[in-house]
Amino acid sequence: MFDPDELEEIREAKAEWEDETLGPTLDRFGERKDEFTTDTGGNVVERLYTPDDADVDYDEDVGFPGEKPYTRGVYPTMHRGRLWTMRQYAGFGTAAETNERFRYLIDNGSSGLSLAFDLPTQMGYDSDAMMAAGEVGKSGVAIDSLDDMETVFDGIDLGDVSTSMTINAPAAVLLAMYVALGDKQGVPREELRGTIQNDIMKEYIARNLYIFPPEPSMRLITDIFEFCAAETPKFNTISISGYHIREAGSTAAQEVAFTLGNGIQYVQAAVDAGLDVDDFAPQLSFFFNAHNNILEEVAKFRAARRMWAKIMEERFDAENPKSMQLKFHTQTGGSTLTAQQVENNVVRVAYQALAAVLGGTQSLHTNGKDEALSLPTEKSVRTALRTQQILAHESGAADTIDPLAGSYYVEALTDDIEDEAFDLLDEVDDRGGMLDAVKNQWVQREIQDVAYERQREIEEGERVIVGVNEYQVDEEPTVEVQEVSEEEERKQAESLEARKDDRDEEAVEAALADIRAAANGDENLLPLIVTAVKAYATVGEICGVLREEFGEYEPGMA
Ligand SMILES: C[C@H](C(=O)O)C(=O)SCCNC(=O)CCNC(=O)[C@H](O)C(C)(C)COP(=O)(O)OP(=O)(O)OC[C@H]1O[C@@H](n2cnc3c(N)ncnc32)[C@H](O)[C@@H]1OP(=O)(O)O
C-alpha cells in the first residue's frame, strides 16, 4: 500500500525518533513492563506501529464492505443499514416461564430470540428420564414434545422473529419442532428465520454435550444442510462456534483456527455426501467470543472474515459470494466475569460488546453482570440489553463501517492472527483434518496448554484481574439470585405424561420406525423427524431410537 521509498523514510525517521526523542525519556522513566503482550497467546505488542508494520495491499487484504475478502464486513452498509440483532440468550424453567421472558425481551427492544435448553434436552433425554433428575429446567428450558415449543412461542408469530436455538446433538429434532410449529402457525417454511447451533465438533473439543459418534453426527448435520437448502432457505443451519473454544482457554488465533477448521470439516462432509457447496454454504453461520482486549478482538473478527472467504473460494471452489461471507454472532466472554465486585462486569461487558460491534458482528448477546454466579435476573438482563442499545444509539460506534481499518496496529494484528491461524490449520491438515486432530486430543491439548499458562499468570499476579488479584475489597457478593424451583421438574414430568396419554400412539410408533429404518439407510432424516414431532413423539424417544442405531460417542473413540 505504501511506496517503498516512503516506507524507507518512515523507517529512518523512526530510528531517529527512537534515538533522539524516545531514548532520553526511556532513560528517565522506563516503561511499565519489559514486554507487552496481547490478551492471549503472548503475542508481543510493540510500542508503536507505523505504516512499516502494516504494509497491506488495500485491494487484496482490506477491500470494501460487501466485497471480497470481506475484511471490512459482509454487508455494503453494515450497521448503518441495519443494526446488529440484539439477541439475548434466555430460557429457564418451564416453557411458560421462558415465554414470559421472551415477551419481556421483545417488549424491551430485543430484536431476536435465543433459546437456551436445559441439560436433559441438550442430551436428548425427556424430563421424566432417570438421567434428567435434578436438571430439568435448570440451565435452560425443558423441551420434551411439540407442546413445549408451542408454549414457548405462545403469542409470538414465527414469521415475525428470528430465533436462535442452542442445541447440538439433538439439533435435528428441535429444528423439526420449529418447522412443525411454523406449519401449525401457517408460516411458509421459506419465511422461517433463525439458527440452530448444530456444531458437534466443538462439543467434542470443549463443551462436552455430545451424544452420537462423529460419523452419524456428520450425517445428521449434512441432512440438515440438505433439508434447509430446499425447505427453509432463510434459516442458518449451523452456528460454528469458537465461543466455547475460547471459554476453554484458547488464544484468539486458536479460536479462529479451530472454528474455521470445524467449518472446513462440515463443508467437506457435505461436499463428500454430494451436495453442491453453493447450495448450502450461504446458510452457514459462526459464533465467536468477545474478550477484554478490544483491539485484538476486532482484529480477530476481521481476520476470520478474510480467512473464510479465502477458504471457501480456494479450497472449495465456491462461486456464490454468500458462500464466502462469514456472518457471526458474538457473546461477551462468560469466563471473564468475576464473582468479586459483580458490578465491574457491566464495564467488562460494555468493552467486549464494543469490540464485537467495531468488529462487524451480525448479532450480539451481552452477558448479565451476575452470570458468573447464577442465571441472570430480569434486571441484569435489562442492563445487558441497555448496554447494546447505548452502544447502538449513543456511542457512534455503529455509524461508520469498520472504523479501525487503516490503524497500523489493527491491520498488523489482523495479519498476525490470520498467519497464526492459517499455520494452525496447516498443522490440522497434517494431522489428517479436524476430526482426527480432535479424536487424538491434539486440539484439546493445544488449548489446555494455553489455558494452564494463563491461569498460572493470574495466580502469580503477572496478569491483573481487577477485583480478583488486585484492587480487592472485603465484601460478600450481594447479587440477587434467580432460582428455579424443584416443583418445575414435577410439573414438567406430569405434563409430559399427560401428552403421552393423549396422542395417536400408532402414528408415533410408525414415525419412530421410519426414523429407525432411515438411520440405517441414506434417506434424509429430517422430513421423517418432522412427521414424528407432529405426532408428539418426544425428544427422548427420537434420540433414543438414534442412540440405538448410531451408538454413543466416547472421548478418544477412534
Ligand atoms: C454460551 C451458550 C451455551 O454454551 O449454552 C451458547 O452457546 S449461546 C449461543 C447463542 N447463539 C446465537 O444466538 C446465534 C445467533 N446467530 C444468528 O443470529 C445468525 O447465525 C447470524 C449470526 C447469521 C445473524 O443472523 P441475523 O438474522 O440476526 O442477522 P443477519 O445478518 O442474517 O441479518 C438479517 C437479515 O437482514 C439483512 N441485513 C442485515 N444487515 C444488512 C445491511 N446492512 N444491509 C442489508 N441487509 C442487511 C440480512 O441480509 C438478512 O436478510 P436475508 O436473510 O434476507 O439475507
Tab-separated table of N, CA, C and O and ligand atoms in Angstrom, residues 75 77-78 81-82 85 87 89 114 162 164 166 193 195 197 207 236 243-244 285 287 327-329 331 362-363, ligand 1:
chain	number	residue	atom	x	y	z
A	75	TYR	N	-21.736	-6.872	4.690
A	75	TYR	CA	-22.787	-6.092	4.010
A	75	TYR	C	-22.234	-4.733	3.577
A	75	TYR	O	-21.426	-4.133	4.307
A	77	THR	N	-23.555	-1.823	3.688
A	77	THR	CA	-23.811	-0.698	4.601
A	77	THR	C	-23.572	-1.056	6.057
A	77	THR	O	-23.625	-0.175	6.929
A	78	MET	N	-23.371	-2.327	6.333
A	78	MET	CA	-23.179	-2.821	7.717
A	78	MET	C	-24.164	-2.163	8.694
A	78	MET	O	-25.328	-2.086	8.390
A	81	GLY	N	-26.923	0.372	7.746
A	81	GLY	CA	-28.157	-0.094	7.109
A	81	GLY	C	-29.078	-0.744	8.118
A	81	GLY	O	-30.278	-0.476	8.161
A	82	ARG	N	-28.508	-1.599	8.927
A	82	ARG	CA	-29.296	-2.332	9.921
A	82	ARG	C	-28.386	-2.610	11.104
A	82	ARG	O	-27.281	-3.125	10.935
A	85	THR	N	-28.368	-7.731	15.322
A	85	THR	CA	-29.504	-8.264	16.071
A	85	THR	C	-29.122	-8.335	17.549
A	85	THR	O	-28.087	-8.906	17.889
A	87	ARG	N	-29.600	-10.062	20.586
A	87	ARG	CA	-30.172	-11.395	20.770
A	87	ARG	C	-29.735	-11.955	22.119
A	87	ARG	O	-28.668	-12.543	22.246
A	89	TYR	N	-29.634	-14.430	25.050
A	89	TYR	CA	-29.811	-15.872	25.290
A	89	TYR	C	-30.694	-16.040	26.518
A	89	TYR	O	-30.394	-15.508	27.584
A	114	SER	N	-33.308	-16.018	21.458
A	114	SER	CA	-32.249	-17.019	21.569
A	114	SER	C	-32.624	-17.967	22.694
A	114	SER	O	-32.728	-17.572	23.844
A	162	SER	N	-36.682	-13.851	14.456
A	162	SER	CA	-35.667	-14.848	14.109
A	162	SER	C	-35.199	-15.447	15.431
A	162	SER	O	-35.004	-14.732	16.412
A	164	SER	N	-32.721	-18.106	17.568
A	164	SER	CA	-31.548	-18.974	17.657
A	164	SER	C	-31.820	-20.052	18.692
A	164	SER	O	-32.406	-19.774	19.737
A	166	THR	N	-29.795	-22.921	20.871
A	166	THR	CA	-28.502	-23.510	21.217
A	166	THR	C	-28.689	-24.994	21.488
A	166	THR	O	-28.851	-25.432	22.625
A	193	ARG	N	-36.984	-17.851	9.989
A	193	ARG	CA	-35.648	-17.283	10.177
A	193	ARG	C	-35.096	-17.720	11.517
A	193	ARG	O	-35.806	-17.700	12.519
A	195	THR	N	-31.469	-19.783	13.640
A	195	THR	CA	-30.193	-20.501	13.600
A	195	THR	C	-30.265	-21.654	14.597
A	195	THR	O	-30.754	-21.456	15.711
A	197	GLN	N	-27.606	-24.240	16.605
A	197	GLN	CA	-26.149	-24.273	16.796
A	197	GLN	C	-25.551	-25.475	16.060
A	197	GLN	O	-24.602	-25.323	15.303
A	207	ARG	N	-17.255	-28.372	24.774
A	207	ARG	CA	-18.499	-28.152	25.518
A	207	ARG	C	-19.059	-29.444	26.098
A	207	ARG	O	-19.844	-29.445	27.040
A	236	ASN	N	-30.414	-20.344	9.243
A	236	ASN	CA	-28.991	-20.712	9.323
A	236	ASN	C	-28.890	-22.113	9.920
A	236	ASN	O	-29.389	-22.365	11.011
A	243	TYR	N	-16.881	-19.734	20.390
A	243	TYR	CA	-17.138	-19.208	21.737
A	243	TYR	C	-16.627	-20.154	22.815
A	243	TYR	O	-15.888	-19.761	23.725
A	244	HIS	N	-17.021	-21.411	22.713
A	244	HIS	CA	-16.704	-22.360	23.793
A	244	HIS	C	-15.228	-22.750	23.771
A	244	HIS	O	-14.659	-23.095	24.800
A	285	SER	N	-23.341	-20.262	9.510
A	285	SER	CA	-23.029	-19.051	10.276
A	285	SER	C	-22.048	-19.401	11.386
A	285	SER	O	-21.790	-20.571	11.646
A	287	PHE	N	-20.032	-18.203	15.337
A	287	PHE	CA	-20.301	-17.670	16.673
A	287	PHE	C	-18.955	-17.500	17.384
A	287	PHE	O	-18.242	-18.475	17.585
A	327	LYS	N	-20.727	-14.722	8.449
A	327	LYS	CA	-21.654	-13.952	9.299
A	327	LYS	C	-21.533	-14.524	10.697
A	327	LYS	O	-21.497	-15.741	10.861
A	328	PHE	N	-21.493	-13.672	11.681
A	328	PHE	CA	-21.292	-14.238	13.025
A	328	PHE	C	-22.079	-13.547	14.124
A	328	PHE	O	-22.403	-12.369	14.056
A	329	HIS	N	-22.387	-14.381	15.114
A	329	HIS	CA	-22.962	-13.923	16.377
A	329	HIS	C	-21.803	-13.789	17.358
A	329	HIS	O	-20.809	-14.496	17.252
A	331	GLN	N	-20.912	-13.459	21.619
A	331	GLN	CA	-21.324	-13.362	23.024
A	331	GLN	C	-20.130	-12.851	23.806
A	331	GLN	O	-18.989	-13.250	23.552
A	362	GLN	N	-22.912	-9.595	13.445
A	362	GLN	CA	-24.292	-9.566	12.930
A	362	GLN	C	-25.310	-9.686	14.047
A	362	GLN	O	-26.482	-9.379	13.875
A	363	SER	N	-24.869	-10.178	15.186
A	363	SER	CA	-25.814	-10.491	16.258
A	363	SER	C	-25.001	-10.533	17.545
A	363	SER	O	-23.815	-10.875	17.522
B	1	LIG	C1	-22.790	-19.947	25.631
B	1	LIG	C2	-24.058	-20.639	25.300
B	1	LIG	C3	-24.013	-22.122	25.685
B	1	LIG	O1	-22.973	-22.784	25.601
B	1	LIG	O2	-25.063	-22.636	26.077
B	1	LIG	C4	-24.347	-20.543	23.816
B	1	LIG	O3	-23.898	-21.327	23.017
B	1	LIG	S1	-25.296	-19.230	23.351
B	1	LIG	C5	-25.377	-19.267	21.640
B	1	LIG	C6	-26.399	-18.356	21.137
B	1	LIG	N1	-26.266	-18.304	19.696
B	1	LIG	C7	-26.857	-17.389	18.923
B	1	LIG	O4	-27.619	-16.568	19.417
B	1	LIG	C8	-26.572	-17.432	17.455
B	1	LIG	C9	-27.187	-16.314	16.738
B	1	LIG	N2	-26.878	-16.381	15.339
B	1	LIG	C10	-27.532	-15.719	14.416
B	1	LIG	O5	-28.443	-14.982	14.736
B	1	LIG	C11	-27.178	-15.924	12.976
B	1	LIG	O6	-26.494	-17.139	12.824
B	1	LIG	C12	-26.377	-14.755	12.379
B	1	LIG	C13	-25.067	-14.575	13.107
B	1	LIG	C14	-26.118	-15.040	10.908
B	1	LIG	C15	-27.192	-13.480	12.497
B	1	LIG	O7	-28.438	-13.638	11.895
B	1	LIG	P1	-29.482	-12.444	11.939
B	1	LIG	O8	-30.715	-12.904	11.268
B	1	LIG	O9	-29.612	-11.963	13.314
B	1	LIG	O10	-28.757	-11.320	11.133
B	1	LIG	P2	-28.367	-11.249	9.584
B	1	LIG	O11	-27.067	-10.584	9.449
B	1	LIG	O12	-28.523	-12.564	8.939
B	1	LIG	O13	-29.449	-10.228	9.066
B	1	LIG	C16	-30.819	-10.500	8.955
B	1	LIG	C17	-31.297	-10.014	7.591
B	1	LIG	O14	-31.000	-8.642	7.435
B	1	LIG	C18	-30.173	-8.442	6.294
B	1	LIG	N3	-29.191	-7.406	6.613
B	1	LIG	C19	-28.509	-7.273	7.727
B	1	LIG	N4	-27.711	-6.200	7.695
B	1	LIG	C20	-27.907	-5.632	6.493
B	1	LIG	C21	-27.392	-4.496	5.847
B	1	LIG	N5	-26.538	-3.695	6.399
B	1	LIG	N6	-27.828	-4.248	4.624
B	1	LIG	C22	-28.703	-5.051	4.011
B	1	LIG	N7	-29.233	-6.146	4.590
B	1	LIG	C23	-28.842	-6.424	5.807
B	1	LIG	C24	-29.515	-9.778	6.043
B	1	LIG	O15	-29.133	-9.913	4.701
B	1	LIG	C25	-30.620	-10.735	6.454
B	1	LIG	O16	-31.565	-10.876	5.429
B	1	LIG	P3	-31.600	-12.154	4.454
B	1	LIG	O17	-31.622	-13.344	5.359
B	1	LIG	O18	-32.832	-11.956	3.680
B	1	LIG	O19	-30.320	-12.074	3.670
